[in-house]
Coordinates of C-alpha atoms in Angstrom, one line a residue:
X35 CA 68.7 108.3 171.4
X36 CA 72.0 107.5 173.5
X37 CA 74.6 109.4 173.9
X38 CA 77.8 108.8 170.8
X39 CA 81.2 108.2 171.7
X40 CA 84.6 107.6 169.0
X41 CA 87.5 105.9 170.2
X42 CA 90.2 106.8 168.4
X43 CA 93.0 103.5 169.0
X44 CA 91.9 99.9 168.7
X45 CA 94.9 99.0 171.2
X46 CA 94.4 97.9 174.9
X47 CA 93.6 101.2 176.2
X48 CA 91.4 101.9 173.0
X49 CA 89.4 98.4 174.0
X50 CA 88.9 99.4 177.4
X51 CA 87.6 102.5 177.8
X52 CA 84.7 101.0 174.2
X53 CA 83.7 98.2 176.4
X54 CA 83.0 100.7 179.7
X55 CA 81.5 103.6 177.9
X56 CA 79.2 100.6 176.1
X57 CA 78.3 99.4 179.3
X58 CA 77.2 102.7 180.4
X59 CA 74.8 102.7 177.7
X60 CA 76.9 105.1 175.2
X61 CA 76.6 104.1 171.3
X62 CA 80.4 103.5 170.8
X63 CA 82.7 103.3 167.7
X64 CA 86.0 103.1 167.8
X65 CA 88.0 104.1 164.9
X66 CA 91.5 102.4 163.6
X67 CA 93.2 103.0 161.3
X68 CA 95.3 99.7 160.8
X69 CA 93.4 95.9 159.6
X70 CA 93.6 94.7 163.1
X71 CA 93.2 95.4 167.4
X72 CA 96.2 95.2 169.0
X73 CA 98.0 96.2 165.8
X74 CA 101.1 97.8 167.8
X75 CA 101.2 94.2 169.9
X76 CA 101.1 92.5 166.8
X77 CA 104.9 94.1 165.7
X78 CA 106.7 93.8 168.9
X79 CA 109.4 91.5 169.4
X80 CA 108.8 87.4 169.6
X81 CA 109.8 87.1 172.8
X82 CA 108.2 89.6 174.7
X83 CA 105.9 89.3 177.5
X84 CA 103.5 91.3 179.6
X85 CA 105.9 92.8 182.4
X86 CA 102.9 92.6 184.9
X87 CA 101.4 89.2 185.6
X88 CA 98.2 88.1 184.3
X89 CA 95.7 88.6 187.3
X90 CA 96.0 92.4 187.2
X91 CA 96.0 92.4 183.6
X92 CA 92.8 92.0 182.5
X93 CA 90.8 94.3 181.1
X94 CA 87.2 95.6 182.5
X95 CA 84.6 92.3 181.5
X96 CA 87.0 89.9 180.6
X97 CA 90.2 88.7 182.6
X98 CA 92.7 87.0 181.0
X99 CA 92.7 83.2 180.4
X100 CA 94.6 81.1 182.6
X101 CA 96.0 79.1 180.2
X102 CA 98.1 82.1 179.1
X103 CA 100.6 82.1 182.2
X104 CA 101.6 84.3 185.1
X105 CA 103.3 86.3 181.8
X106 CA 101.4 86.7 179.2
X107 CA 102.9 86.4 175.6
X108 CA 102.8 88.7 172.5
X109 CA 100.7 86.0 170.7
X110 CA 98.4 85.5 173.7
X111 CA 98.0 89.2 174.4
X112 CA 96.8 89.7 170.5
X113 CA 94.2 86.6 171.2
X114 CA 93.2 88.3 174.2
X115 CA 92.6 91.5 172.6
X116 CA 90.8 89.7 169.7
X117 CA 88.8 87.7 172.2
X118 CA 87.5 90.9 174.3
X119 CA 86.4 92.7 170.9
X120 CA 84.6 90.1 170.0
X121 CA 83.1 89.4 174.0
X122 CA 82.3 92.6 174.2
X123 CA 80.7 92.8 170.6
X124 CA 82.7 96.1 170.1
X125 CA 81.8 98.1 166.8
X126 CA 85.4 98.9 164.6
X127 CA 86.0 100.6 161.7
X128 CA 89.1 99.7 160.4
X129 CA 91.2 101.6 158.0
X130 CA 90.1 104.8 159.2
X131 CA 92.7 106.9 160.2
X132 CA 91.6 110.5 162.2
X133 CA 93.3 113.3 161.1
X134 CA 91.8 116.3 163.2
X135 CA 89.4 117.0 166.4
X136 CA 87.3 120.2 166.5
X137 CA 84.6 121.1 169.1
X138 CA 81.5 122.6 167.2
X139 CA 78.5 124.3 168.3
X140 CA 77.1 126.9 170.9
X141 CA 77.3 126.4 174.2
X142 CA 76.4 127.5 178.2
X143 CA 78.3 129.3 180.4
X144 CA 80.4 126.4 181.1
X145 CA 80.8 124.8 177.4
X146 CA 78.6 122.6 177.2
X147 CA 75.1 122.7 175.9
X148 CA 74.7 121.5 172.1
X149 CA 78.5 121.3 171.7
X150 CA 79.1 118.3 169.3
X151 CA 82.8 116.9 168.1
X152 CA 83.6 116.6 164.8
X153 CA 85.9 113.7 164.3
X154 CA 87.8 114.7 160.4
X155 CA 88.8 111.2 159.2
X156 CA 90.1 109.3 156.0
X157 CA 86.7 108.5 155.7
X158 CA 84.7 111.3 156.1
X159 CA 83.6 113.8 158.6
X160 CA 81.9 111.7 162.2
X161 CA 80.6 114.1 164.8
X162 CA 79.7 112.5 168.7
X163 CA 79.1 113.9 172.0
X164 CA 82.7 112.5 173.3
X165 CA 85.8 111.2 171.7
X166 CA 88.5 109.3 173.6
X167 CA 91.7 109.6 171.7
X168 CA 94.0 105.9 172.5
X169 CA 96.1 105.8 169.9
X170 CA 99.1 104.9 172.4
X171 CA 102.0 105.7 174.3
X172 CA 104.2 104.1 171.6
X173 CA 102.5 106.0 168.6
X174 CA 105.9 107.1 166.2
X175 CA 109.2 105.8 166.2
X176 CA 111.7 108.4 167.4
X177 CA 115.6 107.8 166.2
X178 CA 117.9 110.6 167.8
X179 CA 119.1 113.1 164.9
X180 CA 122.9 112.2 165.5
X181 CA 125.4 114.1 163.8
X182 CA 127.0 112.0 160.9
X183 CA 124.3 109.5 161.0
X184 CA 123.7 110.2 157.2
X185 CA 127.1 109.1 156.5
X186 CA 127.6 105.5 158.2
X187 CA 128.2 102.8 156.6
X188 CA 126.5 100.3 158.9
X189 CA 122.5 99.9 159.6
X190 CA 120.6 102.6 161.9
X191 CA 117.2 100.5 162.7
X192 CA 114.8 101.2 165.3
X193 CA 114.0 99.1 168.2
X194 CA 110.4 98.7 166.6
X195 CA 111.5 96.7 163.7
X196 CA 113.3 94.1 165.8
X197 CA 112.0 90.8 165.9
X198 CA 114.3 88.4 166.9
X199 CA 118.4 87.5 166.6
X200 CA 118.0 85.5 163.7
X201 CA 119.3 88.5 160.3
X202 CA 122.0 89.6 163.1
X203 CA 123.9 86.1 164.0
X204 CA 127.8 87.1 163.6
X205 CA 126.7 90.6 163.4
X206 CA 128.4 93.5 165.8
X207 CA 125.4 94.9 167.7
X208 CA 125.2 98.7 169.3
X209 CA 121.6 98.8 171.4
X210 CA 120.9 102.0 172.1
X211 CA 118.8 102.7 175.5
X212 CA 118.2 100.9 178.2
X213 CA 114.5 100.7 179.3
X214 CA 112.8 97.7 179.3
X215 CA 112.6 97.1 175.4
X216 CA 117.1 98.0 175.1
X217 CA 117.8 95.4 177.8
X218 CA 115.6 92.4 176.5
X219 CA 116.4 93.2 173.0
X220 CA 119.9 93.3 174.0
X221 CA 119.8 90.0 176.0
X222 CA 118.1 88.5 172.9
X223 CA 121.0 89.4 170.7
X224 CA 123.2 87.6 173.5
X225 CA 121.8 84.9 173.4
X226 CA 120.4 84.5 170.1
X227 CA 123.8 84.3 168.1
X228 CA 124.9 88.5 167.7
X229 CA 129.3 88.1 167.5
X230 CA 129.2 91.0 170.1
X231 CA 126.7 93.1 171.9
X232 CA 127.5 96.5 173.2
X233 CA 124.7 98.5 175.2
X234 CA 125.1 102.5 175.3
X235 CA 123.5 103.7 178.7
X236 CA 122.9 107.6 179.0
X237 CA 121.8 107.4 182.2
X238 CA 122.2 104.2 184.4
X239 CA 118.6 102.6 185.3
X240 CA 117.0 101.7 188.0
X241 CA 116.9 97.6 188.2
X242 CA 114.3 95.6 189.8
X243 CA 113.8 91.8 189.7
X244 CA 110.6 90.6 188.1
X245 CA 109.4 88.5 190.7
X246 CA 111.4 86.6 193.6
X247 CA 109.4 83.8 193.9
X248 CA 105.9 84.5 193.7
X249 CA 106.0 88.1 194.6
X250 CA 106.1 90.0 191.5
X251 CA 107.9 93.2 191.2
X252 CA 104.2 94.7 189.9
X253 CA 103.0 94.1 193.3
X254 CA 105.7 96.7 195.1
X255 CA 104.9 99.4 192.1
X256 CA 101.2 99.0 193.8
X257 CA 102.2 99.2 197.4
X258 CA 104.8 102.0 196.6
X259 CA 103.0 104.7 194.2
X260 CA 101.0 106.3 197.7
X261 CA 103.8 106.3 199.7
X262 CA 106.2 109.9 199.7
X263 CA 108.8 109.8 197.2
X264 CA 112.0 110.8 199.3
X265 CA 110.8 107.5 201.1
X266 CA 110.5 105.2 198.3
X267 CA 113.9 106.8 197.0
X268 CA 115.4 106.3 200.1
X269 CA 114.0 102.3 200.3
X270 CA 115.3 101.4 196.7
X271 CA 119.5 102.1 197.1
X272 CA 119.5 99.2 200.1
X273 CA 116.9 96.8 197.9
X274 CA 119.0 97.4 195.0
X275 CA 121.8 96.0 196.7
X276 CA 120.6 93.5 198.3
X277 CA 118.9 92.1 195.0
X278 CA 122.3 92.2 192.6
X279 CA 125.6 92.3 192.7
X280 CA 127.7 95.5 192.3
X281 CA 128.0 96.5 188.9
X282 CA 129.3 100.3 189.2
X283 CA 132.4 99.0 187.2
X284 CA 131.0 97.4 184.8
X285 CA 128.8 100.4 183.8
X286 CA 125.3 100.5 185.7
X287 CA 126.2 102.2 188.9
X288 CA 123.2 102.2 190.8
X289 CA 121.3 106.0 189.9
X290 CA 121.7 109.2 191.5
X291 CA 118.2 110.1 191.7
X292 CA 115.7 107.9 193.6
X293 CA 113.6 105.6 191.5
X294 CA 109.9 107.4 192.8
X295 CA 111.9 110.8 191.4
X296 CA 112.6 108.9 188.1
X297 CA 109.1 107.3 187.4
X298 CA 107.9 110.7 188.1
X299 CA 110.1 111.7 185.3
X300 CA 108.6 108.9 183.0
X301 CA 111.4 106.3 183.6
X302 CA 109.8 102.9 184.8
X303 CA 112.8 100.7 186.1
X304 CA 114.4 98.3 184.2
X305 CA 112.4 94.4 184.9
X306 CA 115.8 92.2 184.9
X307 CA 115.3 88.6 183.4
X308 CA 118.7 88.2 182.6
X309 CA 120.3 91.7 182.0
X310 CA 122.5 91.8 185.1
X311 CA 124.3 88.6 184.9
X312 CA 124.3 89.3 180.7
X313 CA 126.9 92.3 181.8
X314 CA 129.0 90.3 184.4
X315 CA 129.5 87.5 181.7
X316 CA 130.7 89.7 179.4
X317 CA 127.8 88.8 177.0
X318 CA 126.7 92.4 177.2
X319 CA 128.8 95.5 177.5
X320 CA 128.0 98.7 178.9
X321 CA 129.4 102.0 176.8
X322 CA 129.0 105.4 177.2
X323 CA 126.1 106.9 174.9
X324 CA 127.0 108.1 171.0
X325 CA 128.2 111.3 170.5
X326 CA 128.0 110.9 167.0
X327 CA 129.3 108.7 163.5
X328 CA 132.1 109.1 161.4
X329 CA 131.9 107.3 158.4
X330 CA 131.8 103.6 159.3
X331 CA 132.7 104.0 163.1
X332 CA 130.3 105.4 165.8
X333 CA 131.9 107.7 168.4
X334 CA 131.2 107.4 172.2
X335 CA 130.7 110.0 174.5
X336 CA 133.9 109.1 176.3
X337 CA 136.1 108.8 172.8
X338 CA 135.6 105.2 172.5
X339 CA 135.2 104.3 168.5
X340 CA 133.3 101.4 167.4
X341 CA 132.4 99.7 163.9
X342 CA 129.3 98.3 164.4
X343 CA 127.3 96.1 161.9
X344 CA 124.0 97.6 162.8
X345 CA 123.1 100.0 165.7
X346 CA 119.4 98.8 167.3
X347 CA 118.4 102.5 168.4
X348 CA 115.9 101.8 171.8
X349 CA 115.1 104.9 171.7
X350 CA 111.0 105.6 172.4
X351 CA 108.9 107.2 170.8
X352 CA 106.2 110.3 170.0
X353 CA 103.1 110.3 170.5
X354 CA 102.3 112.5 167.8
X355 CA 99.1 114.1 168.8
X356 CA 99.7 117.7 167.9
X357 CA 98.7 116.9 164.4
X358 CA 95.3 116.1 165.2
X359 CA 94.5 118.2 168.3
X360 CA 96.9 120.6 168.7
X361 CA 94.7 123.3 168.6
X362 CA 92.7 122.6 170.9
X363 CA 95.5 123.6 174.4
X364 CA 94.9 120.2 175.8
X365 CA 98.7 119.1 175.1
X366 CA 101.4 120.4 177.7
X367 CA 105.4 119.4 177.8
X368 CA 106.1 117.2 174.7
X369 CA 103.3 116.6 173.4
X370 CA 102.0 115.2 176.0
X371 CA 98.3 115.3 177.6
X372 CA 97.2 118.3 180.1
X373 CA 94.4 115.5 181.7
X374 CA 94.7 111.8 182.3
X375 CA 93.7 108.8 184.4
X376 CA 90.3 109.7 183.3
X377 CA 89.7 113.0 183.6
X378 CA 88.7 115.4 180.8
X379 CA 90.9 117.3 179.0
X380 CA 88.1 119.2 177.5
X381 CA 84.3 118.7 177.9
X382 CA 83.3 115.6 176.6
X383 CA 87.3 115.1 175.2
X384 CA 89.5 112.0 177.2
X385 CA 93.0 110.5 176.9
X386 CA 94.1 106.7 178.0
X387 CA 97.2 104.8 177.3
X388 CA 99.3 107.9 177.6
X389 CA 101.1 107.3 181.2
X390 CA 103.5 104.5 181.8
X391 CA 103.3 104.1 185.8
X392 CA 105.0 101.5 187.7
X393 CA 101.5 100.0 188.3
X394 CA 101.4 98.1 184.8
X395 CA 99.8 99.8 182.0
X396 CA 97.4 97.0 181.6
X397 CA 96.1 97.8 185.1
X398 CA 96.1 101.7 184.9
X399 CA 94.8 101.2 181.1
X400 CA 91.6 99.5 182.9
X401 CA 91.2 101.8 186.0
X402 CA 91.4 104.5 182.9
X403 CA 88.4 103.1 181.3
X404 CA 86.0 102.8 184.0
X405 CA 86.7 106.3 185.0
X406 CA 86.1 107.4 181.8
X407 CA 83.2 105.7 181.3
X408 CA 81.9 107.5 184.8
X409 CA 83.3 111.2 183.9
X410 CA 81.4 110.6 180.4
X411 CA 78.2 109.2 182.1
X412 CA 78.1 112.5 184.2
X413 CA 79.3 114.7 182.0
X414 CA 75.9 113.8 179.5
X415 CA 73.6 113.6 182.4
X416 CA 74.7 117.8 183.4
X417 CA 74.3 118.6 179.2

């Protein structure tokens, strides 16, 4: 009989490391608990695209169509995904949402003879010889517990129900965060109608262009991530400034801390497709971050009082993991996984999708899954 695997995630990362471990030769299920793949794709906003260009996007069996683009579209990434499940005649169970992980049985000096995981589910108990757990980097909406909050008068929403400018034309708009999704959201806004946008920065970004030309932005993250980080610090302040004009007044200074000392920190730069000259136009304003709400006014770090319509709160997310494997010692710092980029966590136990490295996720995502799929492949053979 082969070896049984659950994937918990029916997301890119989810997909990925199915369609390797099935390759392999490993009876695969993978277990979601929305109607759909790609469900978290499916509820971004309309205009998003992939930040990383098509060609090193594609996941392992199936590259991306051409037709898509260099950037690929929400909509085309959900047909993608839909297209590889079905390519790749991947077994889901949708509706199933996994609620615990426990490792069962006796085992050998080095934990792993007969040792089975049981997979507790909505649906009943599941046990398999390895579980991946992919249920994403962007799992549960986090909103900052600012004091006041309760009390204003405005809208607090979060950056995950935003889908386009249209319910906030005339509207006075306070984005909150600037990663990736605070700056397009905010540029959306701009241009999609908003009466004002204002953009609260804790700390200033690191900004790279997209591309310049063909030469995508994707293609330095891969050249970069070997080199020594007081060098790639040292490199980005003089590219910086060569690629845009100075800001510093306008409220995103160029950062303190080198951008290979921030990504190691979990802060990807900022992709600019607009954000830069957004700020010089006066479209988008730069304020200092909310200290916290009074009534119908929000209060800036630096005094500053503002009545905004609705404040658009950019502000990440959990990955909420500790519910279902807590127990287990496999989370460190935040919740966050002691093993990636393919390497166990436990015998027989593997997370993807849980990094965001300036490589593209798509691409890491992929390199995840086949290295999965060999860890697992060796990990049965020594059982």
């Amino acid at each position: 009989m082969p070896h049984t695997a659950y994937v918990i995630g029916a997301g890119p990362a989810g997909l990925a490391a199915a369609a390797a471990l099935q390759a392999k030769g490993v009876d695969v299920t993978v277990l979601e608990k929305s109607e759909h793949v790609g469900n978290a794709w499916r509820h971004h906003y309309d205009r998003l695209h992939l930040h990383t260009t098509r060609g090193l996007s594609g996941l392992p069996g199936l590259p991306i169509p051409r037709e898509f683009g260099r950037w690929v579209a929400r909509d085309d990434v959900v047909r993608y995904l839909e297209a590889y499940t079905k390519h790749h005649d991947l077994r889901i169970e949708h509706g199933v949402e996994v609620t615990r992980l426990d490792r069962e049985g006796p085992a050998d000096g080095e934990g792993r003879a007969h040792r089975t995981w049981t997979v507790t589910t909505t649906a009943g108990p599941r046990t398999a010889d390895a579980v991946v757990v992919a249920t994403g980097y962007n799992h549960t909406p986090h909103v900052p517990d600012w004091p006041g909050a309760d009390g204003f008068t405005g809208q607090i929403v979060h950056a995950s129900h935003y889908r386009n400018p249209a319910p906030h034309a005339g509207q006075d708009v306070l984005v909150v965060g600037v990663g990736n999704t605070g700056a397009e959201i905010a540029q959306d806004l701009a241009e999609g109608g908003a009466a004002s946008v204002r953009l609260a920065v804790r700390t200033p970004p690191h900004i790279v262009r997209r591309n310049q030309g063909p030469w995508a932005a994707q293609y330095t993250g891969l050249l970069v991530r070997h080199l020594p980080t007081a060098l790639v610090d040292a490199l980005s302040v003089p590219v910086r400034r060569a690629s845009f004009p100075d800001v510093s007044h306008l409220g995103l200074p160029i950062p303190a801390v080198g951008l290979a000392s921030r990504v190691a920190q979990g802060a990807i730069p900022v992709q600019d497709i607009g954000l830069v000259a957004a700020v010089e136009s006066g479209a988008i304003q730069v304020v200092a971050p909310i200290e916290r709400f009074d009534g119908g006014e929000v209060v800036l770090a630096d005094g500053a009082r503002l009545a905004p319509d609705v404040v658009l709160a950019a502000t990440g997310y959990r990955r909420a993991l500790e519910p279902v494997l807590g127990h287990l010692g496999v989370l460190g710092e935040r919740g966050k996984p002691i093993a990636t980029n393919g390497r166990p966590a436990a015998p027989g136990l593997y997370f993807t999708g849980f990094t965001n490295p300036i490589s593209g996720m798509f691409l890491e995502m992929a390199a995840d899954a086949r290295r999965i799929a060999r860890n697992a492949a060796r990990y049965f053979d020594s059982a």
